[in-house]
mmCIF file of C-alpha atoms in Angstrom:
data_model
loop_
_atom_site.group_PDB
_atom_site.id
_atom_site.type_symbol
_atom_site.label_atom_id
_atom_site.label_comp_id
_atom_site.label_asym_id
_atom_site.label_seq_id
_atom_site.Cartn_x
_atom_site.Cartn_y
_atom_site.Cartn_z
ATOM 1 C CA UNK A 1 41.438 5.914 -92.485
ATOM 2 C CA UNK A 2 39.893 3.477 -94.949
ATOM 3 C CA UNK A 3 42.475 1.022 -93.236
ATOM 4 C CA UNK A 4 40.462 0.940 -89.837
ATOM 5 C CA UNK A 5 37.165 0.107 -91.316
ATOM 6 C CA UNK A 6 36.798 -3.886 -91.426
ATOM 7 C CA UNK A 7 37.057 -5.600 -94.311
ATOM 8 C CA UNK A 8 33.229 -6.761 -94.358
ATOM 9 C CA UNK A 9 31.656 -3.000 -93.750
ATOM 10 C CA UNK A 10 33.954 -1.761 -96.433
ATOM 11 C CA UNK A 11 32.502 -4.405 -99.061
ATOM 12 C CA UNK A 12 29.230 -3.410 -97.944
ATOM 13 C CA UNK A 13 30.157 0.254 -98.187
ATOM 14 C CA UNK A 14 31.788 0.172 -101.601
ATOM 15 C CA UNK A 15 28.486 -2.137 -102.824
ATOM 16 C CA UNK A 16 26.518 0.177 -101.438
ATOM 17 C CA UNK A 17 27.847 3.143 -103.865
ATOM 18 C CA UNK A 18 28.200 0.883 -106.667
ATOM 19 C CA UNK A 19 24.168 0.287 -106.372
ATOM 20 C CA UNK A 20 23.718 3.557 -107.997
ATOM 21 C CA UNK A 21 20.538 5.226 -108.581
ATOM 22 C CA UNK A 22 18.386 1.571 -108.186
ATOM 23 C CA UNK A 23 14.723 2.904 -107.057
ATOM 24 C CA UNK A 24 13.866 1.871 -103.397
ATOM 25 C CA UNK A 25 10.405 1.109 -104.722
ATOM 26 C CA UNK A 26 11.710 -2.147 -106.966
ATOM 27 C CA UNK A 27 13.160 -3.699 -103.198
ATOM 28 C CA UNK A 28 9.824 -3.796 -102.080
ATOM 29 C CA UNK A 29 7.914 -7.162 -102.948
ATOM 30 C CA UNK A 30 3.915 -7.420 -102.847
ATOM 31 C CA UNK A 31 4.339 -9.657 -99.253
ATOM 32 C CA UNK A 32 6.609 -6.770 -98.486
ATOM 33 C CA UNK A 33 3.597 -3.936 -98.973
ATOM 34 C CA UNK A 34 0.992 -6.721 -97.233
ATOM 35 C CA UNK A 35 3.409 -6.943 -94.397
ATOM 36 C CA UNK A 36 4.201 -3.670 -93.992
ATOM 37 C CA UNK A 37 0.264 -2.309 -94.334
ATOM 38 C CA UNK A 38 -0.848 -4.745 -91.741
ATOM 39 C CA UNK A 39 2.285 -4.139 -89.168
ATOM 40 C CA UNK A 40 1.348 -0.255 -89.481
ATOM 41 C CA UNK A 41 -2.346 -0.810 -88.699
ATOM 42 C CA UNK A 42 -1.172 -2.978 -85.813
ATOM 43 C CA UNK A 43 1.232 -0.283 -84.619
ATOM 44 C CA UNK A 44 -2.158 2.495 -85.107
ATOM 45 C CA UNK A 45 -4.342 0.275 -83.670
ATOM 46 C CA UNK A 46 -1.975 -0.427 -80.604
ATOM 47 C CA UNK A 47 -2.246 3.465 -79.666
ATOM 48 C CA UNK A 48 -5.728 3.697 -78.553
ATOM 49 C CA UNK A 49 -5.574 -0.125 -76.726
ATOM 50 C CA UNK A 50 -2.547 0.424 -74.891
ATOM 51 C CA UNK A 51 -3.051 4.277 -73.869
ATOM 52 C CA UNK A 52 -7.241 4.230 -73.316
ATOM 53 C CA UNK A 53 -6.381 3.631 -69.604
ATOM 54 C CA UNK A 54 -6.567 7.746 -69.131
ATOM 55 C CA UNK A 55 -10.212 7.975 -70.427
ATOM 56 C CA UNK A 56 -12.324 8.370 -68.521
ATOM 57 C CA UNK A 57 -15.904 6.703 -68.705
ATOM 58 C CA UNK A 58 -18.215 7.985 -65.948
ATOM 59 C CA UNK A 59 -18.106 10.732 -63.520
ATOM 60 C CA UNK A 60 -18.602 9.061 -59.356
ATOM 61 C CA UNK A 61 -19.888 11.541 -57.217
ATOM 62 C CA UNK A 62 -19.595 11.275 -53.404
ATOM 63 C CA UNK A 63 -20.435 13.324 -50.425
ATOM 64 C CA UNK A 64 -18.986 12.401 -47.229
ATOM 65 C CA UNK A 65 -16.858 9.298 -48.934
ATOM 66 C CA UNK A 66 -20.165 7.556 -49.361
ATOM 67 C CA UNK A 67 -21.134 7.293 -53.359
ATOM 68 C CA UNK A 68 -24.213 9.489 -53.949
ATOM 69 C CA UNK A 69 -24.156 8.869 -58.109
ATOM 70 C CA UNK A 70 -22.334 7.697 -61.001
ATOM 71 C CA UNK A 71 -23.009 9.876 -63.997
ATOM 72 C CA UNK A 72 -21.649 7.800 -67.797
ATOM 73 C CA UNK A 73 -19.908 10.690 -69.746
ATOM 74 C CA UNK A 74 -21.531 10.397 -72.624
ATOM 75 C CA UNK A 75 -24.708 12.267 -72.302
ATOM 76 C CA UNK A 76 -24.619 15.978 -71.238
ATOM 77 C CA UNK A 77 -26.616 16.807 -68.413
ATOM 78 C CA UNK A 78 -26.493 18.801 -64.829
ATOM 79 C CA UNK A 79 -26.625 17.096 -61.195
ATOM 80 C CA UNK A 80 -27.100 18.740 -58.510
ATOM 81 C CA UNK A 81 -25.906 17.273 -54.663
ATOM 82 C CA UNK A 82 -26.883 18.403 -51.431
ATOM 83 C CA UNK A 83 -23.642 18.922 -49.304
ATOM 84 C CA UNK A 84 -22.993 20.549 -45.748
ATOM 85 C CA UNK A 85 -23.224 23.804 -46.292
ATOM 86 C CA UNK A 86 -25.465 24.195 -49.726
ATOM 87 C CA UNK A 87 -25.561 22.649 -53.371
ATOM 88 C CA UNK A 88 -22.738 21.847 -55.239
ATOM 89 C CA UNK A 89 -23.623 21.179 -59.079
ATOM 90 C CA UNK A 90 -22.081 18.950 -61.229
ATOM 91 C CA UNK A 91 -22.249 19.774 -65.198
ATOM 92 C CA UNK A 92 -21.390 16.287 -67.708
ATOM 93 C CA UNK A 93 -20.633 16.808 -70.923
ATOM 94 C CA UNK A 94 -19.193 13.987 -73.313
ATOM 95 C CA UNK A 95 -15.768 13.160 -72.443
ATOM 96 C CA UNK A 96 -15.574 15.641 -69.414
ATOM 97 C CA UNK A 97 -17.110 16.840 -66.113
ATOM 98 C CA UNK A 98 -16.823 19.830 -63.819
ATOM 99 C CA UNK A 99 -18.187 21.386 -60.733
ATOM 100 C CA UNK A 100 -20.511 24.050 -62.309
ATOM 101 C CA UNK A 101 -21.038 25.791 -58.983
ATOM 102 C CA UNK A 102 -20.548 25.484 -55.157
ATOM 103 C CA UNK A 103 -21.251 26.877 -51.786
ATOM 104 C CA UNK A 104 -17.530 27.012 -50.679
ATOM 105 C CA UNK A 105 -15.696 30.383 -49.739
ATOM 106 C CA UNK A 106 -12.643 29.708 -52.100
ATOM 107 C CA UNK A 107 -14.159 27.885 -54.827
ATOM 108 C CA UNK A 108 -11.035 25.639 -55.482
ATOM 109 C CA UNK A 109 -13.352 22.620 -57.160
ATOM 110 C CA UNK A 110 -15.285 24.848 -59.175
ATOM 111 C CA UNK A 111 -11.764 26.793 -60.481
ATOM 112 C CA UNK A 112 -10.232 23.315 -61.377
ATOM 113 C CA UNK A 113 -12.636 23.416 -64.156
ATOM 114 C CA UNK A 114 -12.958 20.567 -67.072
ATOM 115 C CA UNK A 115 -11.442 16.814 -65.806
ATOM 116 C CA UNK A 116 -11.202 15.116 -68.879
ATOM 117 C CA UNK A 117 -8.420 12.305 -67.510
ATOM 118 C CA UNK A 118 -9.634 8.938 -65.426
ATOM 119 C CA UNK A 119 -8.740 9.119 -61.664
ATOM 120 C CA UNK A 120 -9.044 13.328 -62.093
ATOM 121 C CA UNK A 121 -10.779 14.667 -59.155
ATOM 122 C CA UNK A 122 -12.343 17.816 -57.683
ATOM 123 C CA UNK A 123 -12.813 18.369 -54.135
ATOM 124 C CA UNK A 124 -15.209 20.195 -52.816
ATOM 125 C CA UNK A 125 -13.851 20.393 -48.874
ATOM 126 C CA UNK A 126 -16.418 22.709 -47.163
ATOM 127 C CA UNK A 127 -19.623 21.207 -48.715
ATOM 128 C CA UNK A 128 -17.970 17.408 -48.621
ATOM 129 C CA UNK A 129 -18.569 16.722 -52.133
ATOM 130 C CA UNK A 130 -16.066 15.396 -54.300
ATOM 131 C CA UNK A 131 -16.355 14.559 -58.043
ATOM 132 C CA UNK A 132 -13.834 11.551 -59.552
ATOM 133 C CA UNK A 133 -13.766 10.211 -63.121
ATOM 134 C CA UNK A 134 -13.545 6.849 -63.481
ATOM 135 C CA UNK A 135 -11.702 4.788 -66.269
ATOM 136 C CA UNK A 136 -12.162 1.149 -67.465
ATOM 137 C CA UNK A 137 -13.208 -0.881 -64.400
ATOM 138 C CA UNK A 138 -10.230 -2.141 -62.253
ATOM 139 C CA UNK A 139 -7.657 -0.733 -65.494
ATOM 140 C CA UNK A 140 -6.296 2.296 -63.107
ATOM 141 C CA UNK A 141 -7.072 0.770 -58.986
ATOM 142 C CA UNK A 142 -3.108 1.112 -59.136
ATOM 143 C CA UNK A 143 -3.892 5.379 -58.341
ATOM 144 C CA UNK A 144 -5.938 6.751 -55.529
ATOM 145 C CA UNK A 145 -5.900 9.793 -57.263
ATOM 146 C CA UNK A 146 -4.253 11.625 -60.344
ATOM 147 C CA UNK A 147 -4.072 15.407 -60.218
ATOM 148 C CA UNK A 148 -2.986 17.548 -63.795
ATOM 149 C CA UNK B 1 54.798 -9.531 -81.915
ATOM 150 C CA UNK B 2 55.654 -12.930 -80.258
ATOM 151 C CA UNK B 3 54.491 -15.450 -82.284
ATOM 152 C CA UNK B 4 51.360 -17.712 -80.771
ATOM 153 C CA UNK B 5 52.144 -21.279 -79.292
ATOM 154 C CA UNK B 6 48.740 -22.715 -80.124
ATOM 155 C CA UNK B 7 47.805 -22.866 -83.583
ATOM 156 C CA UNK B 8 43.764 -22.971 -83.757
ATOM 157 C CA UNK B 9 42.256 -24.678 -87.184
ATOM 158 C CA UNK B 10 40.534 -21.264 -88.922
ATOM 159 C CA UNK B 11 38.568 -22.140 -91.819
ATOM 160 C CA UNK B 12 37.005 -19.742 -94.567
ATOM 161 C CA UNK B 13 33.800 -19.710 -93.177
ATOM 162 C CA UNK B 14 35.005 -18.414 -89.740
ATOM 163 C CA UNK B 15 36.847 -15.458 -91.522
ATOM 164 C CA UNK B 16 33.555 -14.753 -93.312
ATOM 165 C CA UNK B 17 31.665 -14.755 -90.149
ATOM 166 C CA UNK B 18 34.064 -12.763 -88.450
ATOM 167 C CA UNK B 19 34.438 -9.701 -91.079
ATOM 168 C CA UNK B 20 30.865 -9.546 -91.052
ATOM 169 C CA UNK B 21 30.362 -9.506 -87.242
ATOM 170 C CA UNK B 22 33.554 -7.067 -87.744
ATOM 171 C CA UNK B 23 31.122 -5.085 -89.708
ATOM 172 C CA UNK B 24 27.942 -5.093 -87.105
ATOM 173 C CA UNK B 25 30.418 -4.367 -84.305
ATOM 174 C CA UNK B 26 31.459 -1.297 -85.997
ATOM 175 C CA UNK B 27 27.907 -0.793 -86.572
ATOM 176 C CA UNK B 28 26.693 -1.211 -83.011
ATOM 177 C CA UNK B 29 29.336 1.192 -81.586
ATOM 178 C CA UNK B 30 28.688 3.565 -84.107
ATOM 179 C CA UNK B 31 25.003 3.556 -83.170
ATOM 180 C CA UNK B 32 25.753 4.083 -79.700
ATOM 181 C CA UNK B 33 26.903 7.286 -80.453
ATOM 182 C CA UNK B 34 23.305 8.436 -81.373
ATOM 183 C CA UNK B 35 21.468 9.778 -78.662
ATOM 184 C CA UNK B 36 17.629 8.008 -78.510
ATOM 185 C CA UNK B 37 15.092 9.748 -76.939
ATOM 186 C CA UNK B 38 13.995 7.006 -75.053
ATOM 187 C CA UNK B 39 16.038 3.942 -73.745
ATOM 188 C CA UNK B 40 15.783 0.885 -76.373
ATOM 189 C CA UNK B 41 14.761 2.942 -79.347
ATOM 190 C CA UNK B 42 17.936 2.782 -81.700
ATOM 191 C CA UNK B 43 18.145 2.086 -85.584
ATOM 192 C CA UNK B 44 19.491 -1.408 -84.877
ATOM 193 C CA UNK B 45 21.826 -0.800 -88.205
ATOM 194 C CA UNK B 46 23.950 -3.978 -87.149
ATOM 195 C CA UNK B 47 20.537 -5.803 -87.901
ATOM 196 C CA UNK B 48 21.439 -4.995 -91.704
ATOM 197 C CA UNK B 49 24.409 -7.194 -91.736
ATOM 198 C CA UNK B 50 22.711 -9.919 -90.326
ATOM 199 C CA UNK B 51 19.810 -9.752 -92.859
ATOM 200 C CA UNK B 52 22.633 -9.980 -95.602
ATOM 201 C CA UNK B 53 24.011 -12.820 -94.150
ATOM 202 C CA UNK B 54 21.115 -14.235 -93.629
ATOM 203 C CA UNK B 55 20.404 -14.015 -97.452
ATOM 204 C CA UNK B 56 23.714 -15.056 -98.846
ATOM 205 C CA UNK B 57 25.196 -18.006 -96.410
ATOM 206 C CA UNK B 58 22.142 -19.241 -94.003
ATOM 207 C CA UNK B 59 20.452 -19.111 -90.189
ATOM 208 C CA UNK B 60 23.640 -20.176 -88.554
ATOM 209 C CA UNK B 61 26.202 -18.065 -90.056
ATOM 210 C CA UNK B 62 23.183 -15.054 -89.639
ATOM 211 C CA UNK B 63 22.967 -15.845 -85.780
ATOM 212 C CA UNK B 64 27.018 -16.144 -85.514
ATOM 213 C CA UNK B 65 27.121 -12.262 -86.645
ATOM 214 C CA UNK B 66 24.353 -11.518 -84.340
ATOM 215 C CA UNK B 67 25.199 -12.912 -80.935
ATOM 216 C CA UNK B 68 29.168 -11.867 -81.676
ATOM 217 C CA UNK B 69 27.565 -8.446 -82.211
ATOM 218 C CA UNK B 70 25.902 -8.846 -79.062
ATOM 219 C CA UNK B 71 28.833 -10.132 -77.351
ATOM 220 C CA UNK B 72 31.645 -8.081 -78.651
ATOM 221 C CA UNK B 73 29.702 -4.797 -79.240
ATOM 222 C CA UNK B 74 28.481 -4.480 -75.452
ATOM 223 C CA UNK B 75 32.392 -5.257 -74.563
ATOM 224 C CA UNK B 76 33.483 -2.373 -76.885
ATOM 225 C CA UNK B 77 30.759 -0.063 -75.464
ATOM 226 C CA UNK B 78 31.308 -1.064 -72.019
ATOM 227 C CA UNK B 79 28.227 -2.786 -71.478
ATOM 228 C CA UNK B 80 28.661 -6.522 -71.236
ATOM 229 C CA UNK B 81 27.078 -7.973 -68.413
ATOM 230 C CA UNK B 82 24.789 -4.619 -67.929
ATOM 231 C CA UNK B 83 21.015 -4.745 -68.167
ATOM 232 C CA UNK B 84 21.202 -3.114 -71.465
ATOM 233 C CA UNK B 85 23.800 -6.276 -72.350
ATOM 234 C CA UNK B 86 20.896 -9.017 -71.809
ATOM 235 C CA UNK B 87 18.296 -6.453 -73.166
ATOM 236 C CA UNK B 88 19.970 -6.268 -76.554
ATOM 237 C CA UNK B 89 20.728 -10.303 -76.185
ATOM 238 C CA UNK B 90 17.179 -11.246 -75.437
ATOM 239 C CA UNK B 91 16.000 -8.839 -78.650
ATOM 240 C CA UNK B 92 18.763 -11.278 -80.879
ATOM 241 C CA UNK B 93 17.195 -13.846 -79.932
ATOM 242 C CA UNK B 94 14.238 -13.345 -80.047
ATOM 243 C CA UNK B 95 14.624 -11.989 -83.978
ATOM 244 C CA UNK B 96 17.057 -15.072 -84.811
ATOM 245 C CA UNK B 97 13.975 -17.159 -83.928
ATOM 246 C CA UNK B 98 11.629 -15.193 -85.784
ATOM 247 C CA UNK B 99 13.929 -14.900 -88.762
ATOM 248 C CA UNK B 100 14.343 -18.791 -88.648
ATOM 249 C CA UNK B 101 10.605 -18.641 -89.507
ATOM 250 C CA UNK B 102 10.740 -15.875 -92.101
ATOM 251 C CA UNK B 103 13.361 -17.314 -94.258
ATOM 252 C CA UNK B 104 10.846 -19.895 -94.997
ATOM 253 C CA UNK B 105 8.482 -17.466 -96.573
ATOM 254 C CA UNK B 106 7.973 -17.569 -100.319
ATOM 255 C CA UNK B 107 10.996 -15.328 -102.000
ATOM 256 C CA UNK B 108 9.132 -14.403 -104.731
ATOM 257 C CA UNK B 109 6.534 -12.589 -102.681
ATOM 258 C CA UNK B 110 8.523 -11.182 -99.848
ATOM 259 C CA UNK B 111 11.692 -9.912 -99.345
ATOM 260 C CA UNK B 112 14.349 -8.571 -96.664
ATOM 261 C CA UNK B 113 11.798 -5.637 -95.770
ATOM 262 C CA UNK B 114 9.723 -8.624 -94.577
ATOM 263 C CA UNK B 115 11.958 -10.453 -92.565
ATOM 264 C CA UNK B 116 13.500 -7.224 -91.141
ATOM 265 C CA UNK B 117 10.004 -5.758 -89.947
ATOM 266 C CA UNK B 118 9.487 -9.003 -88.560
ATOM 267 C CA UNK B 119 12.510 -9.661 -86.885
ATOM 268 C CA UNK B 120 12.433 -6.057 -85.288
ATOM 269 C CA UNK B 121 8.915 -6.330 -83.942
ATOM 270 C CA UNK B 122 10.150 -10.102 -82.491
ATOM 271 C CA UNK B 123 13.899 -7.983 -80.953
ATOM 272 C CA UNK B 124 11.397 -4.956 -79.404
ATOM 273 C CA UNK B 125 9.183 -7.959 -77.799
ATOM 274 C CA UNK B 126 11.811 -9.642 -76.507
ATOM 275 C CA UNK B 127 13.117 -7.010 -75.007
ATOM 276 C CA UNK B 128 10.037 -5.593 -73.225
ATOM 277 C CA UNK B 129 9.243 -9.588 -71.894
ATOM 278 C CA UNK B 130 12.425 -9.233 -70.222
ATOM 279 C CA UNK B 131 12.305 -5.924 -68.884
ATOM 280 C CA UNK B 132 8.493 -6.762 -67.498
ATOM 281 C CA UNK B 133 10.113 -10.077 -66.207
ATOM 282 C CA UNK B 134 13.199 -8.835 -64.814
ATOM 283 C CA UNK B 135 13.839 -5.033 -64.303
ATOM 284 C CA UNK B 136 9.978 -3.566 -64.205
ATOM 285 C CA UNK B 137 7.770 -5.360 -61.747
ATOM 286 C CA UNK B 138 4.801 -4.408 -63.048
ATOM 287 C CA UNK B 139 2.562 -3.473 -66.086
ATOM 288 C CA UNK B 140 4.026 0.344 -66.857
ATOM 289 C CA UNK B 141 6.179 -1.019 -69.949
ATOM 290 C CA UNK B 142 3.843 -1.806 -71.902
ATOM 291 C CA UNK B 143 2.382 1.609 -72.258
ATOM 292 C CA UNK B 144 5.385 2.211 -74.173
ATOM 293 C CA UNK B 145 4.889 -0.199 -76.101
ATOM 294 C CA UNK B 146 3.011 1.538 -79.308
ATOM 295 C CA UNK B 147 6.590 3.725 -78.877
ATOM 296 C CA UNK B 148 8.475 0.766 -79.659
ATOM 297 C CA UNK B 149 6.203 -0.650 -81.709
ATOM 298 C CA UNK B 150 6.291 2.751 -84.027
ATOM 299 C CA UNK B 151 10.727 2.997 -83.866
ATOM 300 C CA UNK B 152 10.467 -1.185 -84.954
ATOM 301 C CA UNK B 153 7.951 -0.517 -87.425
ATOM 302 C CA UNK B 154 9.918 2.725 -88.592
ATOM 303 C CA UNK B 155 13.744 1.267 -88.490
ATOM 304 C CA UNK B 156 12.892 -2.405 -89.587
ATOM 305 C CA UNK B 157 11.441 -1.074 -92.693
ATOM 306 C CA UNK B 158 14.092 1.372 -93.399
ATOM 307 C CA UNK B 159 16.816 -1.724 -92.661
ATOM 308 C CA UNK B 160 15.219 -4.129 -94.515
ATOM 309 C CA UNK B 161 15.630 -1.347 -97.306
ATOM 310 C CA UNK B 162 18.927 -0.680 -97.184
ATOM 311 C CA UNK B 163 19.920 -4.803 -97.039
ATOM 312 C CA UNK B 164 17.553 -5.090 -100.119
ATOM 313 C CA UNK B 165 20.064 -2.382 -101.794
ATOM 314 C CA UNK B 166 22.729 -4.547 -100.581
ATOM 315 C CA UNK B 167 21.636 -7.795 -101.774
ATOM 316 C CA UNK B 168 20.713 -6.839 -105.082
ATOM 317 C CA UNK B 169 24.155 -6.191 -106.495
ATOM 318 C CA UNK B 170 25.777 -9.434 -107.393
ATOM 319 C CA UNK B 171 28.566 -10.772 -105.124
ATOM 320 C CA UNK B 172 31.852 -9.665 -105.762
ATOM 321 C CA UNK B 173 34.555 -12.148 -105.713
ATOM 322 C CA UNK B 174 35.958 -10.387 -102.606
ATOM 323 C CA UNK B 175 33.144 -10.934 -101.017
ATOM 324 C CA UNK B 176 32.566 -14.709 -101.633
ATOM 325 C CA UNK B 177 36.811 -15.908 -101.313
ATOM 326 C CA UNK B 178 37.943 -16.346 -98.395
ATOM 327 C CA UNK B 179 40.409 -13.964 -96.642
ATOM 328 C CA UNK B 180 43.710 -15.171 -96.384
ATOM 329 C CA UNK B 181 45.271 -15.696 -93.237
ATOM 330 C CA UNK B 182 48.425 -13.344 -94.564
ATOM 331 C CA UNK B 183 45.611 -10.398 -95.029
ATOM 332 C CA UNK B 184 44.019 -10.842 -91.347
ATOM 333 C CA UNK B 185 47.166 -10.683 -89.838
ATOM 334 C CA UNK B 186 48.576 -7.176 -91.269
ATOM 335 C CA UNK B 187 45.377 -5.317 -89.665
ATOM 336 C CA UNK B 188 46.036 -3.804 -86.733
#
């Protein structure tokens, strides 16, 4: 067995049990702790840059495709559109939005409760309202739509 | 055996090179073993032996071990001329450049952790440059990208640790004379 193992991994193998009980901490040099501390707050810091795309910023409402508002997620507050057949209204609360109530038979929009993700939507067929979140301008124009 | 026709010059230095890149092969096909969870995230243990060589004989013989690792690992593991072949090729590079930088840094103030943190964060970049260039047409890799960024951070430090262990015992004479030519010939 110890035959098949090349020469230069067995060296390293028999070096590394002759190393013995040396503490790990003693391999690490000051640059070593500086480089390390800054590479992990560049690897944190990459999370939130590289995966903000699904945030959403601002809640568009349309009726009819045509834009009727855009509500910024970041204040709470109610809206209220006129559609077809009654009023749908929208409820905004930081970091989400939701159709609070609407005139349709089967309330699909209004079941899909909280969209918390950019390109989310809720459509409100009978009364011609839809509700979309919106992410970072132009970051997600890849997706008509995203659907959780 | 027959014997060979051609007799090819070998000097000490090329056995040295080649039981070390002996040592990443084994390495490299051991690692391939592991399962990853996700495609390119692997301990990169062969990386070890280069850091050591690195240390203890230079750049060159350091990128000798790492692109015969390349070479002869994916050609063990069935890989050479595969995507995941210039993947892993572009990543040697890409550290062997970086770690032509780092071995300039001050010794006294940084060690192999360093230069293996760094040259893992340089192999994961030039990996994901080529897959953007050449197998992903568009802008989805690099939301994996704090992924990668974690396993490099993770695995370079934890490599840089274990070559730190290595180089702090003194060389062995076995390790510094050169094999003779008797010795390479009874292996298998």
């Amino acid at each position: 067995m110890n035959e098949r193992i090349p020469d230069g991994l067995r060296e390293l193998l028999a070096h590394a049990t002759a190393a013995g009980h040396l503490p790990w901490r003693r391999l690490l040099k000051p640059g070593d702790w500086l480089l390390l501390v800054c590479a992990a707050a560049l690897v944190a810091a990459s999370y939130p840059l590289l995966w903000r795309g699904g945030v959403a910023d601002r809640a568009i409402v349309r009726r009819d495709g045509q834009l009727v508002t855009e509500l910024a997620l970041n204040i709470p507050r109610k809206y209220a559109v006129a559609g077809a057949i009654g009023t749908t209204v929208i409820e905004v609360q930081p970091g989400r939005a939701r159709v609070l109530s609407d005139p349709g038979p089967r309330q699909y929009c209004v079941q899909q409760g909280w969209l918390t993700r950019a390109n989310a939507v809720a459509i409100c067929a009978p009364n011609h309202v839809t509700l979309q979140l919106a992410g970072r301008s132009g970051q997600n124009g890849a997706y008509d739509t995203l659907n959780y | 055996m027959t014997r060979s026709t051609i007799e090819l010059p070998v000097t000490a230095d090329d056995y040295r090179i080649a039981r070390y890149a002996a040592a990443a092969i084994a390495l490299t096909v051991a690692e391939a073993a592991l399962p990853s969870p996700l495609p390119g995230i692997k301990p990169g243990l062969a990386n070890i032996i280069v850091l050591v060589v690195l240390t203890r004989y230079g750049w060159t013989d350091a990128a000798w071990v790492s692109l015969l690792r390349v070479v002869a690992g994916s050609l063990v593991i069935g890989q050479f001329l595969a995507p995941g072949f210039f993947l892993a090729l572009a990543g040697a590079l890409c550290s062997l450049a970086v770690l032509a930088l780092a071995q300039h840094l001050p010794p006294r103030v940084f060690g192999p952790v360093s230069a293996s943190v760094l040259a893992a964060f340089a192999h994961i970049g030039g990996q994901i440059a080529l897959a953007r260039i050449w197998l992903v047409p568009h802008d989805g890799v690099f939301y994996l990208l704090p992924l990668f960024a974690t396993a490099a951070l993770v695995f370079g430090t934890i490599n840089g640790l274990v070559a730190a262990r290595l180089l702090a015992i003194p060389v062995t004479a076995a390790v510094t004379s050169p094999a003779t030519p008797s010795s390479v010939k009874a292996a298998p």
